[in-house]
JSON list of C-alpha atoms in Angstrom, two decimals:
[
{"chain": "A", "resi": 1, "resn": "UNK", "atom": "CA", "xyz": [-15.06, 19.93, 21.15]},
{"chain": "A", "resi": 2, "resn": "UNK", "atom": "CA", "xyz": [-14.68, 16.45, 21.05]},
{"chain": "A", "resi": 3, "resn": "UNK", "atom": "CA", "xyz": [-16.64, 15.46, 24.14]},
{"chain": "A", "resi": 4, "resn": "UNK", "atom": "CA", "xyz": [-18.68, 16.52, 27.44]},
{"chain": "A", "resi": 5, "resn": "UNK", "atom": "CA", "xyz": [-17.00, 16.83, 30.06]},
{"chain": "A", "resi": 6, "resn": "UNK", "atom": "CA", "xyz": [-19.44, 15.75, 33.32]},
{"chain": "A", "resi": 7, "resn": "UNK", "atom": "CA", "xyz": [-19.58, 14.38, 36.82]},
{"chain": "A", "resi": 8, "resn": "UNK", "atom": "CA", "xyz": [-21.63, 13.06, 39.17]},
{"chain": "A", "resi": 9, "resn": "UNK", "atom": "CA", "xyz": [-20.75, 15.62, 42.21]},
{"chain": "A", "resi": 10, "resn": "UNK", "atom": "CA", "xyz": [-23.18, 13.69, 44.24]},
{"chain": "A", "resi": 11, "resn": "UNK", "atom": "CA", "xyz": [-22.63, 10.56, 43.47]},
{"chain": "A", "resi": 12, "resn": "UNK", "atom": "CA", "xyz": [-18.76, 11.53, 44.41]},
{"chain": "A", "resi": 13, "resn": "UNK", "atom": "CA", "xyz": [-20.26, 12.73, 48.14]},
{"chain": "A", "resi": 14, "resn": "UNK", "atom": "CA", "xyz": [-21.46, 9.81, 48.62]},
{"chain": "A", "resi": 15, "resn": "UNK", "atom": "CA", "xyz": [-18.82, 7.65, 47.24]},
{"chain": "A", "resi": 16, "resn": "UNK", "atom": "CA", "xyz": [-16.32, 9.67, 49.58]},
{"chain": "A", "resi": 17, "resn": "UNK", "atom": "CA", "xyz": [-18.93, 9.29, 52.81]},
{"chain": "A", "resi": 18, "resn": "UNK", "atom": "CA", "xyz": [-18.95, 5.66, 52.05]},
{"chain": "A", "resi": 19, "resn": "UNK", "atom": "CA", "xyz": [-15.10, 4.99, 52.01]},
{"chain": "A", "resi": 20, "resn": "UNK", "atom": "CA", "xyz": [-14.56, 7.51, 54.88]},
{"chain": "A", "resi": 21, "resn": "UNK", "atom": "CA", "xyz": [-14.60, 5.56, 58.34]},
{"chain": "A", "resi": 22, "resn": "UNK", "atom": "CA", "xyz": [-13.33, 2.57, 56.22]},
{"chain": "A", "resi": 23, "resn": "UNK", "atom": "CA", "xyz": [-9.72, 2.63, 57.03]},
{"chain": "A", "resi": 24, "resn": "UNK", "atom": "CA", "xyz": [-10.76, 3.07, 60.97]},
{"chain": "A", "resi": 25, "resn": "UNK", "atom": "CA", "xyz": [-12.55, -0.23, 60.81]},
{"chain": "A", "resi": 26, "resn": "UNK", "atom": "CA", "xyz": [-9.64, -1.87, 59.36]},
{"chain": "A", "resi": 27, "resn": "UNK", "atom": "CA", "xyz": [-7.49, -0.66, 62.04]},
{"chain": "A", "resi": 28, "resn": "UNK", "atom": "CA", "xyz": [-10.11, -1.52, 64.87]},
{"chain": "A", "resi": 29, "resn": "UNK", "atom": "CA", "xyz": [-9.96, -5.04, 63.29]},
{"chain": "A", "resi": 30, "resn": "UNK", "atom": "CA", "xyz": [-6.42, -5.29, 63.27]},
{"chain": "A", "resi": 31, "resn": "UNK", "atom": "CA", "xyz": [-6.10, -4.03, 67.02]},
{"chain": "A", "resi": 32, "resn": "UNK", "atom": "CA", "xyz": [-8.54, -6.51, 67.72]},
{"chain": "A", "resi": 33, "resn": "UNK", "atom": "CA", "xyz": [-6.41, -9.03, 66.09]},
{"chain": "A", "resi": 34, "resn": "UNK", "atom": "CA", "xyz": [-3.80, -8.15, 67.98]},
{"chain": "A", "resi": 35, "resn": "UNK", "atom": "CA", "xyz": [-5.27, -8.06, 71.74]},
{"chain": "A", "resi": 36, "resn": "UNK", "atom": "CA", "xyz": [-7.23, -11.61, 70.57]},
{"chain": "A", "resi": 37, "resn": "UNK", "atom": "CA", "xyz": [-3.87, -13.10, 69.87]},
{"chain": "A", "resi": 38, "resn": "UNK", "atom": "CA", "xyz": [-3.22, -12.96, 73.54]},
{"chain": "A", "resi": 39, "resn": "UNK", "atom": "CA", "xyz": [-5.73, -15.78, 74.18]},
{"chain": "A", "resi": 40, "resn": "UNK", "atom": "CA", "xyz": [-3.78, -18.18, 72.30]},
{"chain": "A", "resi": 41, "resn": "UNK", "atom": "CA", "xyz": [-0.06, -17.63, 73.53]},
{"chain": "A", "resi": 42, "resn": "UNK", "atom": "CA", "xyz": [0.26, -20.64, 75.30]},
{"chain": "A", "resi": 43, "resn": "UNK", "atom": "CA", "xyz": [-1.94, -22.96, 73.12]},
{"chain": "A", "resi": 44, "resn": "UNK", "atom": "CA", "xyz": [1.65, -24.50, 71.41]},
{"chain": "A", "resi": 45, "resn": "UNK", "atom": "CA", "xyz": [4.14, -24.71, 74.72]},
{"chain": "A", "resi": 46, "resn": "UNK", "atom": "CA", "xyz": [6.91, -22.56, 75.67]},
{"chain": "A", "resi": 47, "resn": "UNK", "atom": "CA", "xyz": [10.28, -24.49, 74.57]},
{"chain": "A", "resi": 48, "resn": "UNK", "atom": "CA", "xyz": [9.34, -27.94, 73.43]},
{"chain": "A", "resi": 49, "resn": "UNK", "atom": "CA", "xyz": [10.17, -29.25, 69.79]},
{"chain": "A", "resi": 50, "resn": "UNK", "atom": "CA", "xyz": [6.43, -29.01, 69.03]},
{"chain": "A", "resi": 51, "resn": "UNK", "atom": "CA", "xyz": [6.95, -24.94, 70.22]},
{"chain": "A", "resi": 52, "resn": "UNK", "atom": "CA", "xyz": [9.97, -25.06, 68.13]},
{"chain": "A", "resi": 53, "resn": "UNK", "atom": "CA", "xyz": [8.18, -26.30, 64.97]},
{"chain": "A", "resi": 54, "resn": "UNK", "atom": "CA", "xyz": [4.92, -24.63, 65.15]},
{"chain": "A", "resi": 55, "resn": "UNK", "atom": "CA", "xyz": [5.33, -21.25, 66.78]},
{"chain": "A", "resi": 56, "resn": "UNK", "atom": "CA", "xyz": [7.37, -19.36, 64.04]},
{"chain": "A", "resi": 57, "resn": "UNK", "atom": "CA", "xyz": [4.91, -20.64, 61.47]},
{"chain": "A", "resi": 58, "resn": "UNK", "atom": "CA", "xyz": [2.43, -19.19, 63.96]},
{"chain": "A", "resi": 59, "resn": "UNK", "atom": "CA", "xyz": [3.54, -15.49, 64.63]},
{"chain": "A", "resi": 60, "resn": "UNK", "atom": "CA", "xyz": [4.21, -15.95, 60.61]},
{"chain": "A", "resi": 61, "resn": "UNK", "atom": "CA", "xyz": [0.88, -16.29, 59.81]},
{"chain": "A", "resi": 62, "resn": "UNK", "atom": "CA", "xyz": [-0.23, -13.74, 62.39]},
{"chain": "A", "resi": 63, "resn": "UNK", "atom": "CA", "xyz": [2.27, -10.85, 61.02]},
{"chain": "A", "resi": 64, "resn": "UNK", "atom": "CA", "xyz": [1.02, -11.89, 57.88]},
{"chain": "A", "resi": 65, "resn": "UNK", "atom": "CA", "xyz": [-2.77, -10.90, 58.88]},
{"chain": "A", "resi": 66, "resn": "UNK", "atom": "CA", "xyz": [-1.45, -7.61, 60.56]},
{"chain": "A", "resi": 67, "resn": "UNK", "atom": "CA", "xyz": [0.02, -7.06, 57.45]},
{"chain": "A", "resi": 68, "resn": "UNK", "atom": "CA", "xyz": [-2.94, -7.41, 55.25]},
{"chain": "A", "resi": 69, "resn": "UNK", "atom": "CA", "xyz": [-5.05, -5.43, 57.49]},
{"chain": "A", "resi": 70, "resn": "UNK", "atom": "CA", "xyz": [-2.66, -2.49, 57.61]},
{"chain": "A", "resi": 71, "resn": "UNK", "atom": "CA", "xyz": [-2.00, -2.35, 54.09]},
{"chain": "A", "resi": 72, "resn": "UNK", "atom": "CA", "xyz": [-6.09, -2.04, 53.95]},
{"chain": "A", "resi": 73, "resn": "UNK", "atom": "CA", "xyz": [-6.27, 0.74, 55.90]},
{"chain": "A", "resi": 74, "resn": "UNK", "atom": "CA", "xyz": [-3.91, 2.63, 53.84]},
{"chain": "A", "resi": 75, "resn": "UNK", "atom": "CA", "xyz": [-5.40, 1.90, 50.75]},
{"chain": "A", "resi": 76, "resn": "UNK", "atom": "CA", "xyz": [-8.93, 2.92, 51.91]},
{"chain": "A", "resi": 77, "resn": "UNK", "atom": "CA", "xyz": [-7.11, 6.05, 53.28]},
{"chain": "A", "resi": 78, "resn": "UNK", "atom": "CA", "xyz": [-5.98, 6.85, 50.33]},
{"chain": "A", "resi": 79, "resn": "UNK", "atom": "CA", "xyz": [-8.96, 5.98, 48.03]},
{"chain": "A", "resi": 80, "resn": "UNK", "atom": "CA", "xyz": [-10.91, 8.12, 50.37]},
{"chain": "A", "resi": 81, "resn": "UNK", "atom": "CA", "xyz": [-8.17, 11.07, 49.66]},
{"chain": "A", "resi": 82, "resn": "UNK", "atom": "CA", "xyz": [-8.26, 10.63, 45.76]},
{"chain": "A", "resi": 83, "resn": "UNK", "atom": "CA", "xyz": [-12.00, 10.40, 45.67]},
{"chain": "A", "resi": 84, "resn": "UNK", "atom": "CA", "xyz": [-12.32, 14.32, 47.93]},
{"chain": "A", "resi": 85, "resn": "UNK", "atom": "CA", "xyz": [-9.30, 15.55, 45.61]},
{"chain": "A", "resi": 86, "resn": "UNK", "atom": "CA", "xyz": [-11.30, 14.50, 42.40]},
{"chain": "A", "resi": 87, "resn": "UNK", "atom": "CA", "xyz": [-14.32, 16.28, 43.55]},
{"chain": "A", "resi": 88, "resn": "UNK", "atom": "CA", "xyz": [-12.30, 19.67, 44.63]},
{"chain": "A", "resi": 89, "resn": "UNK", "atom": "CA", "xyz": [-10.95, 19.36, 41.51]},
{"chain": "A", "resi": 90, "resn": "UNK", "atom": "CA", "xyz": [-14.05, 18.93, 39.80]},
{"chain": "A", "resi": 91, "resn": "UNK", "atom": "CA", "xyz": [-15.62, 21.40, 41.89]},
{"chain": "A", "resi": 92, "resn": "UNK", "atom": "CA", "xyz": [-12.91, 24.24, 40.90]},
{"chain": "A", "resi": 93, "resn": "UNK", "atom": "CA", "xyz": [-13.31, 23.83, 37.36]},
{"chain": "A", "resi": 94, "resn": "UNK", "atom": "CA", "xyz": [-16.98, 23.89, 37.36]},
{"chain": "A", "resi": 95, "resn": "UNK", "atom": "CA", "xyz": [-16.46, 26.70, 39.59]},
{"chain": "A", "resi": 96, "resn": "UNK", "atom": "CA", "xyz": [-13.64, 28.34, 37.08]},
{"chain": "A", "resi": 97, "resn": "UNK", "atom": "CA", "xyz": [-15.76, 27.47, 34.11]},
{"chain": "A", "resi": 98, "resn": "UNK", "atom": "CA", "xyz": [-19.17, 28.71, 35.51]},
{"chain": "A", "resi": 99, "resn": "UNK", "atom": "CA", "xyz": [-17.21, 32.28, 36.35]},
{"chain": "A", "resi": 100, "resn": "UNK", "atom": "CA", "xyz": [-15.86, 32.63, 32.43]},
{"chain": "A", "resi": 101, "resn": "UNK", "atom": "CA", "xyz": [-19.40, 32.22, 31.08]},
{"chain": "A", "resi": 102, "resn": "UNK", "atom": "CA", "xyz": [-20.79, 34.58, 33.36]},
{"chain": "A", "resi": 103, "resn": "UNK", "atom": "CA", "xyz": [-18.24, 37.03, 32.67]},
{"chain": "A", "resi": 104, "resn": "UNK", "atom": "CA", "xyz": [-18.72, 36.60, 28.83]},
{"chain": "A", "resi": 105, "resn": "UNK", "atom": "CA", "xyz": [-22.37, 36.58, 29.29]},
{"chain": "A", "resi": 106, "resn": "UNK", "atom": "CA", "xyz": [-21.99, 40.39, 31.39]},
{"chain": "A", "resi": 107, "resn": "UNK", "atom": "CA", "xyz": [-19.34, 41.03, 28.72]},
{"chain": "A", "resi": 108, "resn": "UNK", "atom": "CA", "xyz": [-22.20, 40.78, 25.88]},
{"chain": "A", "resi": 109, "resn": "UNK", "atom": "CA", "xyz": [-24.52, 42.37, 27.92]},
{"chain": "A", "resi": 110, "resn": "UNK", "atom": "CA", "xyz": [-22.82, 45.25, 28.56]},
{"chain": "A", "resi": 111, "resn": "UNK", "atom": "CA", "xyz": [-21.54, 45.89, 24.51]},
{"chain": "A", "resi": 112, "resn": "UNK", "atom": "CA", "xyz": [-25.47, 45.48, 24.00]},
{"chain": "A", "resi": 113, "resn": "UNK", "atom": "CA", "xyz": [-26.16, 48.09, 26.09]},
{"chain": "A", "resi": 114, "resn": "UNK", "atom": "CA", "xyz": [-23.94, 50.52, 24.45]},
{"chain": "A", "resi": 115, "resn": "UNK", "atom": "CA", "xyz": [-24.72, 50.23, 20.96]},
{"chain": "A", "resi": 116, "resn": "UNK", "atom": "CA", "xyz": [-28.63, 50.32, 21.65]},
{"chain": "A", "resi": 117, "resn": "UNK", "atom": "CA", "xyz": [-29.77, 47.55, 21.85]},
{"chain": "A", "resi": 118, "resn": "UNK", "atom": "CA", "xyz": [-27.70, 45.89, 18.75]},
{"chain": "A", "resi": 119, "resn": "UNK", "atom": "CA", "xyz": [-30.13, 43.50, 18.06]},
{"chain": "A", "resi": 120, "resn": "UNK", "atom": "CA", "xyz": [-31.68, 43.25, 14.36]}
]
């Protein structure tokens, strides 16, 4: 075998307890964002050229924000999903591994037991 094969399982828990919640935040922020916004409507005019030149730089920049927070969310979302598949994965073939030696181990046992004793 060319290597060991190992993993922190707890270290993964807590890994996946500290991303979970993560993508919430984000989302909280970016709501937060959003109802803020409404405080600053007015602050450049309704239909004047200095509305005209700064708003659509404005809601722009905003989108831009909402974008960036969203696309956070979904990547903690989805770190936190790849981090619990790892460790099911992990855990089944510790699981799978752990049954096979067991099963050899009653395996031996048992041919042991029939021969009487087999041991020189």
């Amino acid at each position: 075998m060319a290597g060991k094969y190992t993993a922190n399982i707890p270290g993964l828990q807590q890994g996946a307890g500290d991303i979970s919640g993560l993508s919430d935040q984000t989302d909280k922020i970016a709501d937060d964002f959003i109802a803020d916004q409404a405080n600053y409507r007015q602050w450049d005019g309704y239909s004047d050229d200095f509305y005209r030149q700064v708003h659509p730089k404005y809601e722009a920049n905003n989108e831009m924000c909402l974008s960036f927070l969203r696309g956070m969310s979904g990547a903690f979302a989805a770190l936190e999903s790849a981090t619990l598949g790892n460790l099911s994965n992990i855990k089944g073939t510790q699981s799978y591994a752990q049954d096979a030696i067991d099963q050899q181990v009653s395996k031996l046992d048992a041919s042991s037991d029939e021969s009487g004793g087999g041991k020189h």
